[in-house]
mmCIF file of C-alpha atoms in Angstrom:
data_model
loop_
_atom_site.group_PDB
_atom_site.id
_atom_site.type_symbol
_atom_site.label_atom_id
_atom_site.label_comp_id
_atom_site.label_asym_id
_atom_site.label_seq_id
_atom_site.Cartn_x
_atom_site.Cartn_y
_atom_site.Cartn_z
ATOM 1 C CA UNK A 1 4.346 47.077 18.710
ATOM 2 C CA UNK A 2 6.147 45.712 22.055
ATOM 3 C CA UNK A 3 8.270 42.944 21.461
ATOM 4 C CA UNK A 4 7.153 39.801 23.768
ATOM 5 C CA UNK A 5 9.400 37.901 25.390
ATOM 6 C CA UNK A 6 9.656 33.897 24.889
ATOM 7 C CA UNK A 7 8.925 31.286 28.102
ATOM 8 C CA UNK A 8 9.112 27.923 28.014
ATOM 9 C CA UNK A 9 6.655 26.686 30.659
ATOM 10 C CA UNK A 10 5.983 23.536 31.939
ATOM 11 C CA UNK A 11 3.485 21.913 33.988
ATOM 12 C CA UNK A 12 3.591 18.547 36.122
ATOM 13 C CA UNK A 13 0.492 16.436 36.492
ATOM 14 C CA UNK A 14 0.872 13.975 39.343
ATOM 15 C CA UNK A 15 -0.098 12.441 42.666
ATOM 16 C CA UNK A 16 1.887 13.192 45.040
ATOM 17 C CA UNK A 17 2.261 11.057 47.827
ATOM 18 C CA UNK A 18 0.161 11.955 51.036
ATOM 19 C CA UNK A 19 2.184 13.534 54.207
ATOM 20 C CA UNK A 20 5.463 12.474 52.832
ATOM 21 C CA UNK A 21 7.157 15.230 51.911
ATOM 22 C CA UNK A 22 10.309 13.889 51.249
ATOM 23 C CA UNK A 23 9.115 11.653 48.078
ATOM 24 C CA UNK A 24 7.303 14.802 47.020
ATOM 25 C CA UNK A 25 10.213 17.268 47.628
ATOM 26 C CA UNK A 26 12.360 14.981 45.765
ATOM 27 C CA UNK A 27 10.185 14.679 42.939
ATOM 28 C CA UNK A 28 10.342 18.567 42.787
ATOM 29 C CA UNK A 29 14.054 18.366 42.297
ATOM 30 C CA UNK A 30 13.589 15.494 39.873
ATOM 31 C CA UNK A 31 11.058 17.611 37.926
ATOM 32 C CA UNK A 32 13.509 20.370 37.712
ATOM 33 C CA UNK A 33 16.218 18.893 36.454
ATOM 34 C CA UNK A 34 14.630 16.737 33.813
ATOM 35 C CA UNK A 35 13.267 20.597 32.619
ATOM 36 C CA UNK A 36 16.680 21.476 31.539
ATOM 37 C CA UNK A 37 15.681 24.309 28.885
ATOM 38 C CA UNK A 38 12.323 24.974 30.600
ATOM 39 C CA UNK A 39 11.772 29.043 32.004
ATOM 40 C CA UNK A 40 9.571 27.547 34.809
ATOM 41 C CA UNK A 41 8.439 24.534 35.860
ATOM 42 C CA UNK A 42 4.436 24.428 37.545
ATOM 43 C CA UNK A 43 3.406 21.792 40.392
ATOM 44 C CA UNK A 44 -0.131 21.428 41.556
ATOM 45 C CA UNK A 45 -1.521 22.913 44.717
ATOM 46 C CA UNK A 46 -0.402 21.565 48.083
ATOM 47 C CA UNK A 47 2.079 19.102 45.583
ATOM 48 C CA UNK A 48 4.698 19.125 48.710
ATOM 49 C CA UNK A 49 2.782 17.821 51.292
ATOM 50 C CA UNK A 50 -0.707 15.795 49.471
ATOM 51 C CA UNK A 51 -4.124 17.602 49.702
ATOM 52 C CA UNK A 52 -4.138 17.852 53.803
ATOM 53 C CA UNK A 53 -6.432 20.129 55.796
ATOM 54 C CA UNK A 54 -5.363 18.374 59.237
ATOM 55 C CA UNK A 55 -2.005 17.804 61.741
ATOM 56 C CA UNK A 56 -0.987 20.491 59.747
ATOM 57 C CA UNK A 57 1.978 20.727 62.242
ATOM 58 C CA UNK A 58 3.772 17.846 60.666
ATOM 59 C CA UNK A 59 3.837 19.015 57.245
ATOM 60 C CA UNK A 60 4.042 22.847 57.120
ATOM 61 C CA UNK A 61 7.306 24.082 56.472
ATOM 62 C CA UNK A 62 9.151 27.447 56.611
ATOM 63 C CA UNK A 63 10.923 29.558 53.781
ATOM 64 C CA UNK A 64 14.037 28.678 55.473
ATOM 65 C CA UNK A 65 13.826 24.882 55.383
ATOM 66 C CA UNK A 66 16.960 23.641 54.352
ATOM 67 C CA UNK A 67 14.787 21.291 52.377
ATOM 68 C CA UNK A 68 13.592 24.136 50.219
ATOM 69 C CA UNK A 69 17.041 25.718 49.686
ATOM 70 C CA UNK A 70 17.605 22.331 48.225
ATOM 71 C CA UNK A 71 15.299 23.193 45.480
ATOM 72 C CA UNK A 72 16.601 26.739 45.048
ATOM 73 C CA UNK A 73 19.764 24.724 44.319
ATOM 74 C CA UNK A 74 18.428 22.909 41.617
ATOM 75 C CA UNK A 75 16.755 26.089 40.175
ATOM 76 C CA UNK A 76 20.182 27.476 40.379
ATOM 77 C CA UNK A 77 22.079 25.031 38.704
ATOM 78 C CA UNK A 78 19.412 24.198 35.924
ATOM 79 C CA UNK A 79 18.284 27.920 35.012
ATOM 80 C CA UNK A 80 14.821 27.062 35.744
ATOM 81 C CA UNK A 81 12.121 28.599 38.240
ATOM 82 C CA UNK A 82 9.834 26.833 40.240
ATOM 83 C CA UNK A 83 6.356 27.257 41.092
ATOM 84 C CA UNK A 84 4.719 24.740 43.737
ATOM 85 C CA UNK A 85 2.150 24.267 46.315
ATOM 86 C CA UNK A 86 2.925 23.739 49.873
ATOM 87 C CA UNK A 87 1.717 24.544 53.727
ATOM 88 C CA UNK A 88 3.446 27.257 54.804
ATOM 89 C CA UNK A 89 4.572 27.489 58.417
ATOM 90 C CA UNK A 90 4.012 31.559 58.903
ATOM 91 C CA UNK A 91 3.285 33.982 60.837
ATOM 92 C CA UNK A 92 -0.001 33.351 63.343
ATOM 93 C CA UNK A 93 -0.543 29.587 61.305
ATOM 94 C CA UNK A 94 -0.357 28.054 58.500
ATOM 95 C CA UNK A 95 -1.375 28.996 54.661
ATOM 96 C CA UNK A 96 -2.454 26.991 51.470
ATOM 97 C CA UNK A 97 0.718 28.529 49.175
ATOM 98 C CA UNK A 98 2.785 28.596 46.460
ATOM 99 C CA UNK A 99 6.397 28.095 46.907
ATOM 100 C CA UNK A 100 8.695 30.572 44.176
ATOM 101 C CA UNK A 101 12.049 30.503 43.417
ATOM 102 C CA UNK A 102 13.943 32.359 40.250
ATOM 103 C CA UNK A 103 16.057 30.433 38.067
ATOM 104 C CA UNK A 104 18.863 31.826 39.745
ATOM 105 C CA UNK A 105 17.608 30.495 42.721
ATOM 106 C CA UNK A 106 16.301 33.084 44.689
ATOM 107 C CA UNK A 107 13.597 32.547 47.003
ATOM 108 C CA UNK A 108 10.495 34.920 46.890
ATOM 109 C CA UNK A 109 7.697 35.664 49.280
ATOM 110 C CA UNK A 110 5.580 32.661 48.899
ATOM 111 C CA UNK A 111 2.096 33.230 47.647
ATOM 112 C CA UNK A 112 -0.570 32.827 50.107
ATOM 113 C CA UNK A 113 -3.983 31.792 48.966
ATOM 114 C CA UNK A 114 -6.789 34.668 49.150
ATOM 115 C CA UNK A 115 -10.297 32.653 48.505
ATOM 116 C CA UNK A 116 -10.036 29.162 50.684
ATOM 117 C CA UNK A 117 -12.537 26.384 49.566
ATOM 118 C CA UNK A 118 -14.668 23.838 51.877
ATOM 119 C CA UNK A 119 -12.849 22.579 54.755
ATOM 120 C CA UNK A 120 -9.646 25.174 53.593
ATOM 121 C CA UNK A 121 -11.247 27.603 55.558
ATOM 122 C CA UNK A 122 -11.290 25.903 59.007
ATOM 123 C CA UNK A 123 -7.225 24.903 58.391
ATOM 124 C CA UNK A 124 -6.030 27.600 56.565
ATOM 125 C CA UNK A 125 -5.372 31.535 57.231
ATOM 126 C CA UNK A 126 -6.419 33.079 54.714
ATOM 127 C CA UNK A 127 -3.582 35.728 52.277
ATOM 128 C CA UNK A 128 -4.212 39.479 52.461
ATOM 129 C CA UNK A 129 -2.146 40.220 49.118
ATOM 130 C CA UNK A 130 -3.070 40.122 45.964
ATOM 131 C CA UNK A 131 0.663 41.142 44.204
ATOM 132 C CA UNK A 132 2.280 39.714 40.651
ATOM 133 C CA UNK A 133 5.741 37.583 41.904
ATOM 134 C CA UNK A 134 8.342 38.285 39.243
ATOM 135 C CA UNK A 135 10.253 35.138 38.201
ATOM 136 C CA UNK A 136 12.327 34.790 34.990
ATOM 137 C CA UNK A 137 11.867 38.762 34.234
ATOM 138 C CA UNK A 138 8.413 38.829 33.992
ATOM 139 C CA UNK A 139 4.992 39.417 36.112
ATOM 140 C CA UNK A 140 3.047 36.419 36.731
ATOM 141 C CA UNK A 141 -0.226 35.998 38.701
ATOM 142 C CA UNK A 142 -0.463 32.903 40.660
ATOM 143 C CA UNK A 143 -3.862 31.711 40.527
ATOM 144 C CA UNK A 144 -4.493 29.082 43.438
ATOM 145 C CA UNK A 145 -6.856 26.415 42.660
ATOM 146 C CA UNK A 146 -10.324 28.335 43.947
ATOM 147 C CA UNK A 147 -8.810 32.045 43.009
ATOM 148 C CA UNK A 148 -9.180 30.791 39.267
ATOM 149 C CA UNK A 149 -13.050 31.106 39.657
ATOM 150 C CA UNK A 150 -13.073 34.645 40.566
ATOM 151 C CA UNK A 151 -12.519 37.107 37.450
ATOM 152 C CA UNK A 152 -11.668 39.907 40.085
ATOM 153 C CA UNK A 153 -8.380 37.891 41.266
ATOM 154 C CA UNK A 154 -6.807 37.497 37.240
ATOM 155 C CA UNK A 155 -7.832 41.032 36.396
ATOM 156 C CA UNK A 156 -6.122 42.614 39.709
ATOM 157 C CA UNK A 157 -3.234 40.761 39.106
ATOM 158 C CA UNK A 158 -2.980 41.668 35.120
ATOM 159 C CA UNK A 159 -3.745 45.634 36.804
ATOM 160 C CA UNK A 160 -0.913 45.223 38.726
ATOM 161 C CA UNK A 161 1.471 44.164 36.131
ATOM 162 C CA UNK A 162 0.712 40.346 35.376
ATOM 163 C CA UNK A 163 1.643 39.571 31.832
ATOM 164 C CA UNK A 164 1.237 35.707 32.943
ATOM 165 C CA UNK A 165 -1.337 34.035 34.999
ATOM 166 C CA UNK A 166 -0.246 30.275 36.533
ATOM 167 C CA UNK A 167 -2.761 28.764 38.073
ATOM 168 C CA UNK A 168 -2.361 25.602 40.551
ATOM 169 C CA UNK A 169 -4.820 23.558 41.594
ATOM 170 C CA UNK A 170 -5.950 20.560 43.054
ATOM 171 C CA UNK A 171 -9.533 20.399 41.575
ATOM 172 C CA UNK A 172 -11.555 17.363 42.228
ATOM 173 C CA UNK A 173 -14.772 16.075 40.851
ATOM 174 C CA UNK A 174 -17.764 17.207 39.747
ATOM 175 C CA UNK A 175 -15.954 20.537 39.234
ATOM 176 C CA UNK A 176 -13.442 19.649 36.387
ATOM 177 C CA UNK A 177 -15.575 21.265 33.844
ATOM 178 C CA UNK A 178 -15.427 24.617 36.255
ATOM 179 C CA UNK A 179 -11.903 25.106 35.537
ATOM 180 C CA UNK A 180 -11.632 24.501 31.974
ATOM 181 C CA UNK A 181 -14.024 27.222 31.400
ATOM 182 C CA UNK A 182 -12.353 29.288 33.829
ATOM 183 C CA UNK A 183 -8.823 28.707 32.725
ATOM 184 C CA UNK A 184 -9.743 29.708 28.855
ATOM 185 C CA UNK A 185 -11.895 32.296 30.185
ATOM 186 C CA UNK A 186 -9.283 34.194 32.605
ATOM 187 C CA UNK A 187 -6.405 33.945 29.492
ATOM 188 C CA UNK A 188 -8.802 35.619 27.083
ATOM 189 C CA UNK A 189 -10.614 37.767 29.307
ATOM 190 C CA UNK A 190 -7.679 39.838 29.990
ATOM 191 C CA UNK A 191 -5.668 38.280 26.866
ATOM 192 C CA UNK A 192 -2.651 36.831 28.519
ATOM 193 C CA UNK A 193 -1.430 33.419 28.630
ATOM 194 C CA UNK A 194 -2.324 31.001 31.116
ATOM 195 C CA UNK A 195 -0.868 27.804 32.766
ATOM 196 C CA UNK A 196 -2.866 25.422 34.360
ATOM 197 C CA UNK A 197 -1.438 22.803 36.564
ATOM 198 C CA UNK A 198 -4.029 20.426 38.453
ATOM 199 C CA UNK A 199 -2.979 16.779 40.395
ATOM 200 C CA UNK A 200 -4.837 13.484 39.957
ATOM 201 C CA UNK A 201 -4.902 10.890 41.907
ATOM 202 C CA UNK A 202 -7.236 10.409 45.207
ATOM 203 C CA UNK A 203 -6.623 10.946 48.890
ATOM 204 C CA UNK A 204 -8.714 12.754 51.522
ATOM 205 C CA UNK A 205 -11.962 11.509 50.376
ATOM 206 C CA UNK A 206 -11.445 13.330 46.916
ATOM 207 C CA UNK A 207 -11.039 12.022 43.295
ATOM 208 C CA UNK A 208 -8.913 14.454 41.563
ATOM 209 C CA UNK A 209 -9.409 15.732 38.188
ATOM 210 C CA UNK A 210 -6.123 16.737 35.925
ATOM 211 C CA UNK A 211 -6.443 18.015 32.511
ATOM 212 C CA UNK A 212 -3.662 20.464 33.009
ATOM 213 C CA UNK A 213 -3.083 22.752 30.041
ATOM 214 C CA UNK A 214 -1.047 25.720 28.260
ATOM 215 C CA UNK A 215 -3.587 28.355 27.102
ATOM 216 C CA UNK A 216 -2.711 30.856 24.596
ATOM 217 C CA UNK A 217 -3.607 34.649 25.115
ATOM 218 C CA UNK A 218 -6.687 33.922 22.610
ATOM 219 C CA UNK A 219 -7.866 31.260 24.530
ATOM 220 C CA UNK A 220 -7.028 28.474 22.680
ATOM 221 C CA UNK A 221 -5.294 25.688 24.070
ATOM 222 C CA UNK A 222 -1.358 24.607 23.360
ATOM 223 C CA UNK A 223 -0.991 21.567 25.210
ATOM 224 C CA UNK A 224 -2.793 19.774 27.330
ATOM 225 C CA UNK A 225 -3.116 16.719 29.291
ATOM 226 C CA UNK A 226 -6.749 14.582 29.929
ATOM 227 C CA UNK A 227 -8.230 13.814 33.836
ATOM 228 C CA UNK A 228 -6.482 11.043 34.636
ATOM 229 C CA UNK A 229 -2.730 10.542 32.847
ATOM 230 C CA UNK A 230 0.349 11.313 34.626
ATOM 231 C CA UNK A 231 2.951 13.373 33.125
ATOM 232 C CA UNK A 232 3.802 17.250 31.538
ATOM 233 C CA UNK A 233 3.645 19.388 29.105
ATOM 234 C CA UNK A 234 5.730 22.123 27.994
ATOM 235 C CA UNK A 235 4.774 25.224 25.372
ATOM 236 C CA UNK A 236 6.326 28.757 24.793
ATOM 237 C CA UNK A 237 4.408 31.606 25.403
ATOM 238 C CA UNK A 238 4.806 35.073 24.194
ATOM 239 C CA UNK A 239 4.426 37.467 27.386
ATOM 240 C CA UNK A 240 4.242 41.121 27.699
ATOM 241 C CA UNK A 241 2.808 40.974 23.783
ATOM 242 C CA UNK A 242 0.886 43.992 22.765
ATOM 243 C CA UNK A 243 0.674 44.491 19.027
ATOM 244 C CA UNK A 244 -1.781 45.966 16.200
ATOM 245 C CA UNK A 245 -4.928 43.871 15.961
ATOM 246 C CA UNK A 246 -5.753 42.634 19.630
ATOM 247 C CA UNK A 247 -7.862 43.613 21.668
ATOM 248 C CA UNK A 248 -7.253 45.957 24.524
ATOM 249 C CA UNK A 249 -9.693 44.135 27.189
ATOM 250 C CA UNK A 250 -7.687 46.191 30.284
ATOM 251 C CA UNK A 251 -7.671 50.144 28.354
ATOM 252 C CA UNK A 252 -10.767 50.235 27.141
ATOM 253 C CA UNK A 253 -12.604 49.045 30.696
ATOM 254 C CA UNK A 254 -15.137 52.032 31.930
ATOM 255 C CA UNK A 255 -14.434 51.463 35.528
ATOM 256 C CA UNK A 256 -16.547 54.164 36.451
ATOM 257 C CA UNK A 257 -19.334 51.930 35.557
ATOM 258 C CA UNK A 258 -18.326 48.538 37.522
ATOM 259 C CA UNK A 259 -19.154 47.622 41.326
ATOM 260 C CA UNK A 260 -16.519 46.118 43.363
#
């Protein structure tokens, strides 16, 4: 048996506030520091900036942005690392990503989304990497939004070392039912917990459609929130588990077998 190792993980389900990325930046930092005692702390997609697909000039920011080593301050100070959505000023454009920083504040390479949706595609360059990011010692696959719907995205990250899959998203109607098959289905699939952190609220012409949740390796669900409240949750997770009596769903693939 391989001992797992413990996370506290929470998730935020809010609106944030369209194009002002102050309010939303400093909710971030609120967020953090009310997580005292939280491994990592989940925003939705886009949370920094509101679900935006135009004028992207105004709103993308870069790694260096003193306003995000503002939050690598707060993970610094609180011992918590932070996962959140935001347009990315990079190289050649801009890209739908997540923003990571380690509890000791260190700022990764931000994860750039790999499978746009709808009008995504026509703002948005699209990521070339599909890599774990390692925050608070451990693997983790960062699922954005979309990327949650294809099994190939979860099971290349868990190939390449994932023992925890976070997925942000800012999922609108009709699809909420999508994702909370696909959230269960992606933790049990490759048995490895699962965070899912979606926004409500409306803007753009979009009602979205919460229920955020903590999903155990199993599949079954630790704590959740419904479609429309505002608020968190927080549940620990065992990561990096393998023990008598589960399921290898990675060794006993037949690759040999499988199309790409």
């Amino acid at each position: 048996m391989t001992p797992p190792n413990t996370l506290r993980l929470t998730v935020i389900q809010e609106a944030p506030r369209s194009r002002h990325l102050e309010r939303n930046i400093s909710r971030v930092g609120e967020g953090i520091a009310a997580a005292r005692g939280t491994d990592l702390i989940v925003f939705p997609e886009l949370f920094l900036s509101g679900y935006q697909t135009t004028t992207l000039d105004e709103i993308a920011m870069p790694l260096d942005d003193p306003r995000i080593t503002g939050l690598a301050d707060c993970c610094r100070s609180t011992g918590t690392a932070l996962l959140a959505g935001f347009v990315e000023r990079g190289p050649g454009g801009y890209f739908d990503a997540y923003l990571a920083i380690d509890r000791d504040g260190t700022i990764k390479n931000p994860v750039r989304k790999t499978h746009l949706f709808g009008t995504e595609r026509e703002a948005f360059l699209s990521g070339d990497v599909l890599e774990p990011v390692s925050l608070c010692d451990t693997k983790i696959g960062v699922l954005n939004c979309f990327e949650l719907e294809f099994p190939e995205v979860s099971r290349t990250l868990v190939l390449r070392g994932a023992t925890l899959l976070v997925a942000g998203s800012a999922n609108m109607h009709p699809y909420e039912r999508d994702h909370l098959i696909a959230s269960s289905s992606r933790a049990l699939e490759n048995r490895i917990p699962l965070a899912y952190a979606n926004r409500v609220g409306s803007e753009s012409g979009h009602s979205f459609c919460g229920s955020s949740r903590i999903i155990d390796r199993d599949g079954s669900v630790l704590a959740a929130l419904n479609s429309v409240e505002t608020g968190s949750v927080t549940a620990d997770v065992e990561v990096g588990l393998r023990s008598e009596g589960v399921i290898d769903m990675v060794g006993q693939r037949r690759p040999e077998l499988y199309e790409s």
